[in-house]
Tab-separated table of C-alpha atoms in Angstrom:
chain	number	residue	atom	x	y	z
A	590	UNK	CA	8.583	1.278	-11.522
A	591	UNK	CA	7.010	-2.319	-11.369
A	592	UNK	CA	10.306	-3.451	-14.312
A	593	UNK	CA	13.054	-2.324	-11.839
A	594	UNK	CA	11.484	-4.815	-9.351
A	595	UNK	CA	11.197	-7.349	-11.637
A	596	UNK	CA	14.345	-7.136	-13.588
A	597	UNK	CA	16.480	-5.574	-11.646
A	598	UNK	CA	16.300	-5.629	-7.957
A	599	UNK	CA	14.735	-9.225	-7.943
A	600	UNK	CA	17.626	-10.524	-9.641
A	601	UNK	CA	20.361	-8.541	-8.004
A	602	UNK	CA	18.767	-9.455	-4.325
A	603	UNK	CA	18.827	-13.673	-5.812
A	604	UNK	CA	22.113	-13.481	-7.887
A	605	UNK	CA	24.192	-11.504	-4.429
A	606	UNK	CA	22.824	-14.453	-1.879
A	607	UNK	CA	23.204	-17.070	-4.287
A	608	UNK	CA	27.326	-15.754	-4.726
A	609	UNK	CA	26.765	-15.537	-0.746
A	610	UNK	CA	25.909	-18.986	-0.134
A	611	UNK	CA	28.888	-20.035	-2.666
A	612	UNK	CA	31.443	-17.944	-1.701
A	613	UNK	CA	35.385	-19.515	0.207
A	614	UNK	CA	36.685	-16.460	0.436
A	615	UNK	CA	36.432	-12.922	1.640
A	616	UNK	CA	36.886	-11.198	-2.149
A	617	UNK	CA	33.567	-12.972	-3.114
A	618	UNK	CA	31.800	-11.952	0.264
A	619	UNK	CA	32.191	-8.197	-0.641
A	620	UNK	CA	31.227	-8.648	-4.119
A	621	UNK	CA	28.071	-9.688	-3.336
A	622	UNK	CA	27.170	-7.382	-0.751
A	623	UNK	CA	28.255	-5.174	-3.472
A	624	UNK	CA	25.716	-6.374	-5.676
A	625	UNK	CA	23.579	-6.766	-2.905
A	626	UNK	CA	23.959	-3.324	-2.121
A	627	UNK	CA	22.711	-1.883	-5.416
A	628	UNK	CA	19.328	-4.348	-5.410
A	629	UNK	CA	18.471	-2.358	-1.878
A	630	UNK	CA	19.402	0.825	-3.684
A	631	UNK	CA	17.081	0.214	-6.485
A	632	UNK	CA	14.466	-1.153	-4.613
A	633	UNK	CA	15.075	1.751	-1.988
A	634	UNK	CA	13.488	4.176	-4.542
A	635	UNK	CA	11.121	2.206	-7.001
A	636	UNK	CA	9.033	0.759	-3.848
A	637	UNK	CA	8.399	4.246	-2.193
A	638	UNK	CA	7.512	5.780	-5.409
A	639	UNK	CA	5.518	2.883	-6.865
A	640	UNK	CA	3.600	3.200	-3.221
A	641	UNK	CA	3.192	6.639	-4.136
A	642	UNK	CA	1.661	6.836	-7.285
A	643	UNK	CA	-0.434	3.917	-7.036
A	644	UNK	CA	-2.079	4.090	-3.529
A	645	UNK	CA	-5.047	6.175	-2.636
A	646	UNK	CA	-5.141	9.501	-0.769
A	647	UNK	CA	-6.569	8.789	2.510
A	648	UNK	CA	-4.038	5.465	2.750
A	649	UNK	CA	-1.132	6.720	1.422
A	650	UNK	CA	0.623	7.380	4.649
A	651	UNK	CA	-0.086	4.207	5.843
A	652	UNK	CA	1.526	2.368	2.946
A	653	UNK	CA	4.152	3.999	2.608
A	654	UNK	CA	4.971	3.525	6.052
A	655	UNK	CA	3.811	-0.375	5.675
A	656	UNK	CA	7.314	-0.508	3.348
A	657	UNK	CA	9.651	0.502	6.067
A	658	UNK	CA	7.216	-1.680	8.200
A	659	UNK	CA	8.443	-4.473	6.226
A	660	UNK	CA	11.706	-3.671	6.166
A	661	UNK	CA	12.099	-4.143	9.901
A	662	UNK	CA	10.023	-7.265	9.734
A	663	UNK	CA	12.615	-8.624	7.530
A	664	UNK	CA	15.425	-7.625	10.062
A	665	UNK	CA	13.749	-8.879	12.968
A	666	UNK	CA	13.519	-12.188	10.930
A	667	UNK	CA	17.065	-12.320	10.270
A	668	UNK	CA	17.040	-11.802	14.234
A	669	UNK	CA	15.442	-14.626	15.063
A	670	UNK	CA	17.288	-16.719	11.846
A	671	UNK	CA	20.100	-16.482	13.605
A	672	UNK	CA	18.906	-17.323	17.060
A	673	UNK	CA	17.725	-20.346	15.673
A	674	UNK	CA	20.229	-21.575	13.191
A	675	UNK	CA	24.351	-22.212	14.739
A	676	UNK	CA	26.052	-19.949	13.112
A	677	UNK	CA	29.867	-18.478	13.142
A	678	UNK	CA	32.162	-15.855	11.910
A	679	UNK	CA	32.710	-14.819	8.118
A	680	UNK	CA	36.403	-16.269	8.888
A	681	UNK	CA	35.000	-19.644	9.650
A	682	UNK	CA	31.900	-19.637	7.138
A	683	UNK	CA	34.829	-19.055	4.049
A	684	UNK	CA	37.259	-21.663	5.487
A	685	UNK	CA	37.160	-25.624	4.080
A	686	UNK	CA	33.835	-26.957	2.742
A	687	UNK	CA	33.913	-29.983	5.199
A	688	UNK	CA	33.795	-27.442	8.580
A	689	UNK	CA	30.793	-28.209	9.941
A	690	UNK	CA	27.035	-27.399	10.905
A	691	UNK	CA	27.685	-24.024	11.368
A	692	UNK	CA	28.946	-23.201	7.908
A	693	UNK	CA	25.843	-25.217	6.762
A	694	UNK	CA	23.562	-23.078	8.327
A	695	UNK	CA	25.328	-20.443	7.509
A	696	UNK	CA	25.019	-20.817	3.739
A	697	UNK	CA	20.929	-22.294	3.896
A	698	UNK	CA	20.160	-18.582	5.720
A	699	UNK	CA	21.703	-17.174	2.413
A	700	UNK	CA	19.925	-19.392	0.316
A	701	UNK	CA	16.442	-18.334	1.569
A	702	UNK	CA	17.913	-14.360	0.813
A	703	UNK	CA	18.355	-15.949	-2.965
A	704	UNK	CA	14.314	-17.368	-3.198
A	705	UNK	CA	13.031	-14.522	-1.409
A	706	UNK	CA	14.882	-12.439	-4.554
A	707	UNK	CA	13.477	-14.711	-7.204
A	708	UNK	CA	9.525	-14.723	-5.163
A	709	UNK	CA	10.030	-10.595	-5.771
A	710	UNK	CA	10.486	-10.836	-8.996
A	711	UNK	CA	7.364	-13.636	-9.769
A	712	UNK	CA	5.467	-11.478	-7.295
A	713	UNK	CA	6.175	-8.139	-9.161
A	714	UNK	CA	5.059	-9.369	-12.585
A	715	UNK	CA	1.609	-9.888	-10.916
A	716	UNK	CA	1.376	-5.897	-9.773
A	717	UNK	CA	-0.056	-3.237	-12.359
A	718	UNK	CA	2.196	-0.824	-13.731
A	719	UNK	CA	2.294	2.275	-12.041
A	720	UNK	CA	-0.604	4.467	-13.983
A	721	UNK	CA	1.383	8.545	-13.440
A	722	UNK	CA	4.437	6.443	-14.965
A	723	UNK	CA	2.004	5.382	-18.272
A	724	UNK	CA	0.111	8.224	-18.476
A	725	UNK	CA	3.431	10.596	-18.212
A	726	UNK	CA	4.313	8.227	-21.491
A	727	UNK	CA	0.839	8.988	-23.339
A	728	UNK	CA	-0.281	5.278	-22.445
A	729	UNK	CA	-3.854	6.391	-21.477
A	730	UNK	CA	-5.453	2.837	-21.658
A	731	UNK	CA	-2.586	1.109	-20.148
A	732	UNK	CA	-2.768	4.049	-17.498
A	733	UNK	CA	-6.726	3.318	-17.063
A	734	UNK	CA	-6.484	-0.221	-16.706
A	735	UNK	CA	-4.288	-0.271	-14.259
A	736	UNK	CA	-6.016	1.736	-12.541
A	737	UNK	CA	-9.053	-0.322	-12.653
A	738	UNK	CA	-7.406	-2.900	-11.209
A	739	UNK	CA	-5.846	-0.892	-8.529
A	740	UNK	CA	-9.316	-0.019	-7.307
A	741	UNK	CA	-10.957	-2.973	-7.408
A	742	UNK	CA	-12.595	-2.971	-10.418
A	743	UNK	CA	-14.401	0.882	-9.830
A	744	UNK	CA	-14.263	1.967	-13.534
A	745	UNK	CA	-15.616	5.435	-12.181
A	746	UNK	CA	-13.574	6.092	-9.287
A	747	UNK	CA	-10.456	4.895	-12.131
A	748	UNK	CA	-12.320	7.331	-15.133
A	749	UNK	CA	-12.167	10.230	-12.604
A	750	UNK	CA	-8.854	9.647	-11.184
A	751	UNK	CA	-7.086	9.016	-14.831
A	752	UNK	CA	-8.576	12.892	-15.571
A	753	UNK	CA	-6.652	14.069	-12.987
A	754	UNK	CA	-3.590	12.503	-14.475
A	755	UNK	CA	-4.383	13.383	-17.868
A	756	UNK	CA	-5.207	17.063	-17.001
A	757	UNK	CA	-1.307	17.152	-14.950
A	758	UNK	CA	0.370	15.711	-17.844
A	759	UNK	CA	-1.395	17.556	-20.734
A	760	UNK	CA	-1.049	14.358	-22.350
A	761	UNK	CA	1.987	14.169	-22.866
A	762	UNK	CA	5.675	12.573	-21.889
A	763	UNK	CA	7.298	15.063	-19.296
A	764	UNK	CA	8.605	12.834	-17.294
A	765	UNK	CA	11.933	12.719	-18.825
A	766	UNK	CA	14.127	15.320	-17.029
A	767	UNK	CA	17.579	13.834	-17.373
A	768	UNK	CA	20.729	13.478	-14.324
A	769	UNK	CA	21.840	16.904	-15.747
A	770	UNK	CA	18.704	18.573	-15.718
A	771	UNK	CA	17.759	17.526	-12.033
A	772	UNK	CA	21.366	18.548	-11.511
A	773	UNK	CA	20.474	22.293	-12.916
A	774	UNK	CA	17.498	22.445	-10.939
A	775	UNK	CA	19.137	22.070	-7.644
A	776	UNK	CA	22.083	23.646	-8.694
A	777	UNK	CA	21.442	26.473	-11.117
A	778	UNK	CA	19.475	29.608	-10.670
A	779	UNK	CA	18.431	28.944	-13.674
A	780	UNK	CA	16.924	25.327	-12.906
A	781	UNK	CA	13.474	24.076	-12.633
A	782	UNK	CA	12.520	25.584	-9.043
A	783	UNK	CA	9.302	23.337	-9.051
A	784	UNK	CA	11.416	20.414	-8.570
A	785	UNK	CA	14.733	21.992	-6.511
A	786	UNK	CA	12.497	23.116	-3.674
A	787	UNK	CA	11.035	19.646	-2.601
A	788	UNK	CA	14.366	17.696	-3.871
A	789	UNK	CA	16.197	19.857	-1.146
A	790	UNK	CA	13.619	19.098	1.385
A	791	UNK	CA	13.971	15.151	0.557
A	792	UNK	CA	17.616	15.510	0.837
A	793	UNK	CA	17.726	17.466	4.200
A	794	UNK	CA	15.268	14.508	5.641
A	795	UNK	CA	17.837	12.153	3.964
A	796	UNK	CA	20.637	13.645	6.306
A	797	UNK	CA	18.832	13.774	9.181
A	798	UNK	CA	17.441	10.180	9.216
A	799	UNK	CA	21.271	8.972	8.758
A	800	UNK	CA	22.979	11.446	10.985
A	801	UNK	CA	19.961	11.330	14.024
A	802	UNK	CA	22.327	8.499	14.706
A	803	UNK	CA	20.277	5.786	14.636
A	804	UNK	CA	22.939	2.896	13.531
A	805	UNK	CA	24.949	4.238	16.635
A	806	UNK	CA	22.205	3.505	19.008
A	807	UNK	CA	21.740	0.172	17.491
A	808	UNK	CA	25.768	-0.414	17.666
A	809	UNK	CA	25.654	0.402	20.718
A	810	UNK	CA	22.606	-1.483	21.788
A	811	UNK	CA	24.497	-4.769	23.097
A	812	UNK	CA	26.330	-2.648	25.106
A	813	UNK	CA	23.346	-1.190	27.079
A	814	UNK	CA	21.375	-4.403	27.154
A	815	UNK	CA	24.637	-6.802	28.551
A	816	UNK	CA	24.785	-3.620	31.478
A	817	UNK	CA	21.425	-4.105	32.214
A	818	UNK	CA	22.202	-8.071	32.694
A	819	UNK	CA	21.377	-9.537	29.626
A	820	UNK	CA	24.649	-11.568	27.997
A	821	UNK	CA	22.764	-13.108	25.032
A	822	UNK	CA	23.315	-9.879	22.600
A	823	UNK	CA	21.721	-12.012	19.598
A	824	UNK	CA	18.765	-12.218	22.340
A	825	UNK	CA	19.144	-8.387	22.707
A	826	UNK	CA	19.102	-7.385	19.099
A	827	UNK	CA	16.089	-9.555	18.445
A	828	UNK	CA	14.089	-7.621	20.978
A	829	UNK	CA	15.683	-3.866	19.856
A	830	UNK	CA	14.341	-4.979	16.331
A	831	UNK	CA	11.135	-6.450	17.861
A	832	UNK	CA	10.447	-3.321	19.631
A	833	UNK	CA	11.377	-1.052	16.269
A	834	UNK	CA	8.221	-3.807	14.313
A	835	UNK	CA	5.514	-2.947	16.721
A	836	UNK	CA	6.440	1.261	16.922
A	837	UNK	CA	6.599	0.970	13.166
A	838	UNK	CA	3.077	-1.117	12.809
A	839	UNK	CA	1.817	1.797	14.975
A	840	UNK	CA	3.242	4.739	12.299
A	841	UNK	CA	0.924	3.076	9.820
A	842	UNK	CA	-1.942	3.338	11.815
A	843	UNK	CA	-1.139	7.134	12.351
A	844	UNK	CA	0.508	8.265	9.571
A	845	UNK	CA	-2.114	9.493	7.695
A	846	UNK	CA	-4.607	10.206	10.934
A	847	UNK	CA	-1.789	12.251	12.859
A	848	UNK	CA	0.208	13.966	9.800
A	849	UNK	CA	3.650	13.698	8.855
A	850	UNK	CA	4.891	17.042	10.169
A	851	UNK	CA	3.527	16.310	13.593
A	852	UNK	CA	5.222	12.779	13.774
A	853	UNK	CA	8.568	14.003	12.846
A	854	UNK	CA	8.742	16.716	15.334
A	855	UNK	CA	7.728	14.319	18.021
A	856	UNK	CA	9.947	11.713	16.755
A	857	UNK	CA	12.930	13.814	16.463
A	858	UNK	CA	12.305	15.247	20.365
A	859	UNK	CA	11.544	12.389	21.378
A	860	UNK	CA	15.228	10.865	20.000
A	861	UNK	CA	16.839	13.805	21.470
A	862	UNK	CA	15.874	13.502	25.032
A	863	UNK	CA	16.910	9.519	24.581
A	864	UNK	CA	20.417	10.343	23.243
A	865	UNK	CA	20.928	12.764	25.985
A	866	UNK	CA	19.609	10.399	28.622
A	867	UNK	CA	22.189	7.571	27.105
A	868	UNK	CA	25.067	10.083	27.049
A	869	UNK	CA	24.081	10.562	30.883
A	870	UNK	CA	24.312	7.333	31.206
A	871	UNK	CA	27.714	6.653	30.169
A	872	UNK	CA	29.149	9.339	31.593
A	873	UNK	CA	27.921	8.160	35.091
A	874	UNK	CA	27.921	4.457	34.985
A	875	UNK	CA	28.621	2.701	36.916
A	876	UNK	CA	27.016	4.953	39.626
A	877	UNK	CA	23.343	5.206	36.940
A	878	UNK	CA	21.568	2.368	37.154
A	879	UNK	CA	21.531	0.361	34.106
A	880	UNK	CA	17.457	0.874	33.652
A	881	UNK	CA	18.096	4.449	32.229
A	882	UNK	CA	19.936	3.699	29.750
A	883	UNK	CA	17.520	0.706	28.681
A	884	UNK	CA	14.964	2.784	28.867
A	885	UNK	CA	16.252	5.722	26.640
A	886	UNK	CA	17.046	2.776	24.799
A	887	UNK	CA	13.541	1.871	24.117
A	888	UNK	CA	12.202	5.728	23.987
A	889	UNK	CA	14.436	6.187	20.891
A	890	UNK	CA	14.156	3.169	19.185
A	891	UNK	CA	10.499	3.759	19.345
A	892	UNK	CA	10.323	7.507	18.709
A	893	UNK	CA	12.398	6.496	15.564
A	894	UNK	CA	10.143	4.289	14.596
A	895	UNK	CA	6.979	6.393	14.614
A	896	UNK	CA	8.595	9.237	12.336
A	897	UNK	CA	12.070	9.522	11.335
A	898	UNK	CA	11.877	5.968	9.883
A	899	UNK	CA	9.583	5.625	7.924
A	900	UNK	CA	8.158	9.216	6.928
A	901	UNK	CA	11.598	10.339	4.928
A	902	UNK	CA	10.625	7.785	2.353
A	903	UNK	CA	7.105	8.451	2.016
A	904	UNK	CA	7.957	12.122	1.813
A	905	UNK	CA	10.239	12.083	-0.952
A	906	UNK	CA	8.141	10.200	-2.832
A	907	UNK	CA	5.016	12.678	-2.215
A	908	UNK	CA	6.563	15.927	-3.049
A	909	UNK	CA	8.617	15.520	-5.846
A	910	UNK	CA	7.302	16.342	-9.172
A	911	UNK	CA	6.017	13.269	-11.442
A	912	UNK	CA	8.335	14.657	-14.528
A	913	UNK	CA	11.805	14.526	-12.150
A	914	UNK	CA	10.761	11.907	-10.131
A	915	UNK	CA	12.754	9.155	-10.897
A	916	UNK	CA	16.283	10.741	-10.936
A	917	UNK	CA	15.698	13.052	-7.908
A	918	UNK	CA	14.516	10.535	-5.928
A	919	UNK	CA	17.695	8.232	-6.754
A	920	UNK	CA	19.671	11.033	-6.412
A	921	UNK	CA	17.737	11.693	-2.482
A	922	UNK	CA	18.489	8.038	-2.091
A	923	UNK	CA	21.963	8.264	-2.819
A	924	UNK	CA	22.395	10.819	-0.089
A	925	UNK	CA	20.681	9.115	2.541
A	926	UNK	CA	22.930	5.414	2.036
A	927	UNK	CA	26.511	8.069	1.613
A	928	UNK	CA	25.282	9.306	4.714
A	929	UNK	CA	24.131	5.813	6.535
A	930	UNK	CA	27.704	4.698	5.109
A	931	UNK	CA	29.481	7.878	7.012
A	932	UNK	CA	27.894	7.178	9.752
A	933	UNK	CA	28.830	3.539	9.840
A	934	UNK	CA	32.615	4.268	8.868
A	935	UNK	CA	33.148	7.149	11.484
A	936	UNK	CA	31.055	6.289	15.028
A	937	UNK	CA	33.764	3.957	16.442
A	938	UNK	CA	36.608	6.655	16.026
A	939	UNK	CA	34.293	9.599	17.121
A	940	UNK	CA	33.195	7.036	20.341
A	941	UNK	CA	37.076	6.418	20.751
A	942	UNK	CA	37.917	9.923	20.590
A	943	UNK	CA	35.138	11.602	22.694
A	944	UNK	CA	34.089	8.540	24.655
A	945	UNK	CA	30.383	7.053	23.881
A	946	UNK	CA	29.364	10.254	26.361
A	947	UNK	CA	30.453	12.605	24.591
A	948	UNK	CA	29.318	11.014	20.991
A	949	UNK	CA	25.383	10.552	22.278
A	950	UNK	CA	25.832	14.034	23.641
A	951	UNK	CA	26.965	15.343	19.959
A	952	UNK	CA	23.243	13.909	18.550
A	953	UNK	CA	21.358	14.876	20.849
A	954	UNK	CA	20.990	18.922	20.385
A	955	UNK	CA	21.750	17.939	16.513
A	956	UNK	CA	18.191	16.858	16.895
A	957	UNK	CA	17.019	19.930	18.617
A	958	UNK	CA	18.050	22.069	15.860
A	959	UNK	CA	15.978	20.633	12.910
């Protein structure tokens, strides 16, 4: 876990903004959010997982909802970044070199993407390896060290907890089920139902996350906030994602207090009643006021927040065997970014064929039924 932070996503997330801050032309633009893409996609499994196998019972919850917590941090940042900083299109950032503040800024903002890769990676080297991920590879005193060091030094609270792991691995190196064999499992009668059970349930929260519609909502979010008299929509987004930080800071302080089943069924109720309320909204306006839909707004940002964000992670991570967790989970995480890149590709056409009404209205009782 700790290597594909180091050497892989760490150098993918500095390599992609470095060919972002050089690039003159669209072709090298989408190349690096290519490679770009497939750092988040690494890191995307690796940090849940590591979070999972390294953090203790009773906090567990919390830190694994601390990593979606940072991920909206880091969004909200960008927020403000570009309040801050001039800025302009992708048309005008690849024109002539000599063009101005704006592509300036432009290309610092990508430059402090490229340290922030190259900090992960210096960072990373300092963590412990995960201990399951040793001890699944017969590495008992690598496994017990790290676990020392993961608990502060408590050699007995580390002696009692590497039993545990030694007695689930039988001491030996299960953890290798290949793409075919976590293929079998989900597939194939015949498969490993231990692991197709919970990799189904990680994929159906995968698809529900990404459908729930939650990039709609934020699409749309300008939208609501300029009806409800605010023009500045970089203003707006900041305070969407500022919103999304606190609801998500308050997950973590009842993830592991309320229970994850709990949270998601208020979350995703909570979501429905907001899409329905914004598909009211548009149907109506201008006659609504524009408060409703700023407040169904806010009502499904944060129920979003304080479940469907950040517990489909954490979940995977949890249920999933030790010896198939690696694949399955990058095969869960290949759902959910197909789906968040469905999503993405299709919500303008289904708004311009159904009207944004009629698209809210198609989430809403989606919700209801899971």
């Amino acid at each position: 876990r700790r290597g594909a932070l180091i050497y892989v996503a760490g150098p993918l997330y500095a390599g992609a903004w470095l060919l972002t801050a050089k690039a003159h032309d669209s072709g090298t633009l989408i190349a690096a959010r290519v490679v770009l893409g497939a750092g988040v996609g690494v890191c995307s499994v690796a940090v849940p997982v590591y979070i999972a196998e390294t953090a203790p019972v009773s906090l567990r919850g919390a830190l694994g909802a601390a990593n979606q917590l940072a991920v909206t941090i880091g969004i909200f940042l960008v927020y403000l970044f570009g309040l801050l900083e001039p800025h302009a299109s992708l048309s005008y950032a690849c024109g002539a070199k000599q063009e101005g503040m704006a592509r300036g800024a432009w290309r610092r903002l990508a430059l402090v993407g490229a340290f922030l890769g190259g900090a992960l990676s210096a960072v990373g080297s300092l963590l412990p390896e995960s201990p399951v991920w040793l001890q699944r590879r017969g590495r008992s005193a690598a496994a017990a060290d790290a676990l020392r060091r993961l608990r502060g030094g408590d050699a007995d609270r580390a002696a009692a907890e590497l039993a545990k792991l030694a007695d689930a691995s039988n001491g030996g190196d299960d953890e290798g089920m290949s793409v075919s064999d976590v293929a079998r499992a989900l597939f194939s009668k015949s498969g490993d139902a231990a692991v197709r059970a919970p990799l189904l349930v990680a994929m159906v929260v995968m698809v529900c996350q990404q459908f729930s519609g939650i990039n709609a909502v934020i699409f749309f979010s300008g939208t609501i906030l300029n009806s409800a008299g605010m023009a500045n929509q970089d203003l707006g987004g900041a305070i969407v994602m500022g919103i999304q930080v606190v609801a998500t800071g308050i997950s973590c302080l009842l993830m592991d207090r309320a229970g994850r089943r709990p949270l998601l069924i208020g979350s995703l109720g909570g979501m429905a009643l907001a899409a329905g309320t914004m598909s009211l909204y548009f149907a109506l306006r201008p006659a609504c006021p524009p408060w409703v839909a700023l407040g169904a707004l806010v009502v499904y940002i944060v129920s979003f927040s304080l479940g469907l964000g950040p517990i489909p992670w954490l979940l995977m991570a949890e249920i999933l065997p030790a010896r198939a967790r690696g694949v399955a989970a990058s095969a869960a995480t290949l759902l959910n970014w197909t789906c968040s890149f469905v999503v993405t590709e299709t919500f303008a056409d289904l708004v311009q064929w159904i009207e944004p009404a009629g698209a809210f209205l198609v989430l809403a009782p989606h919700r209801h039924a899971h």
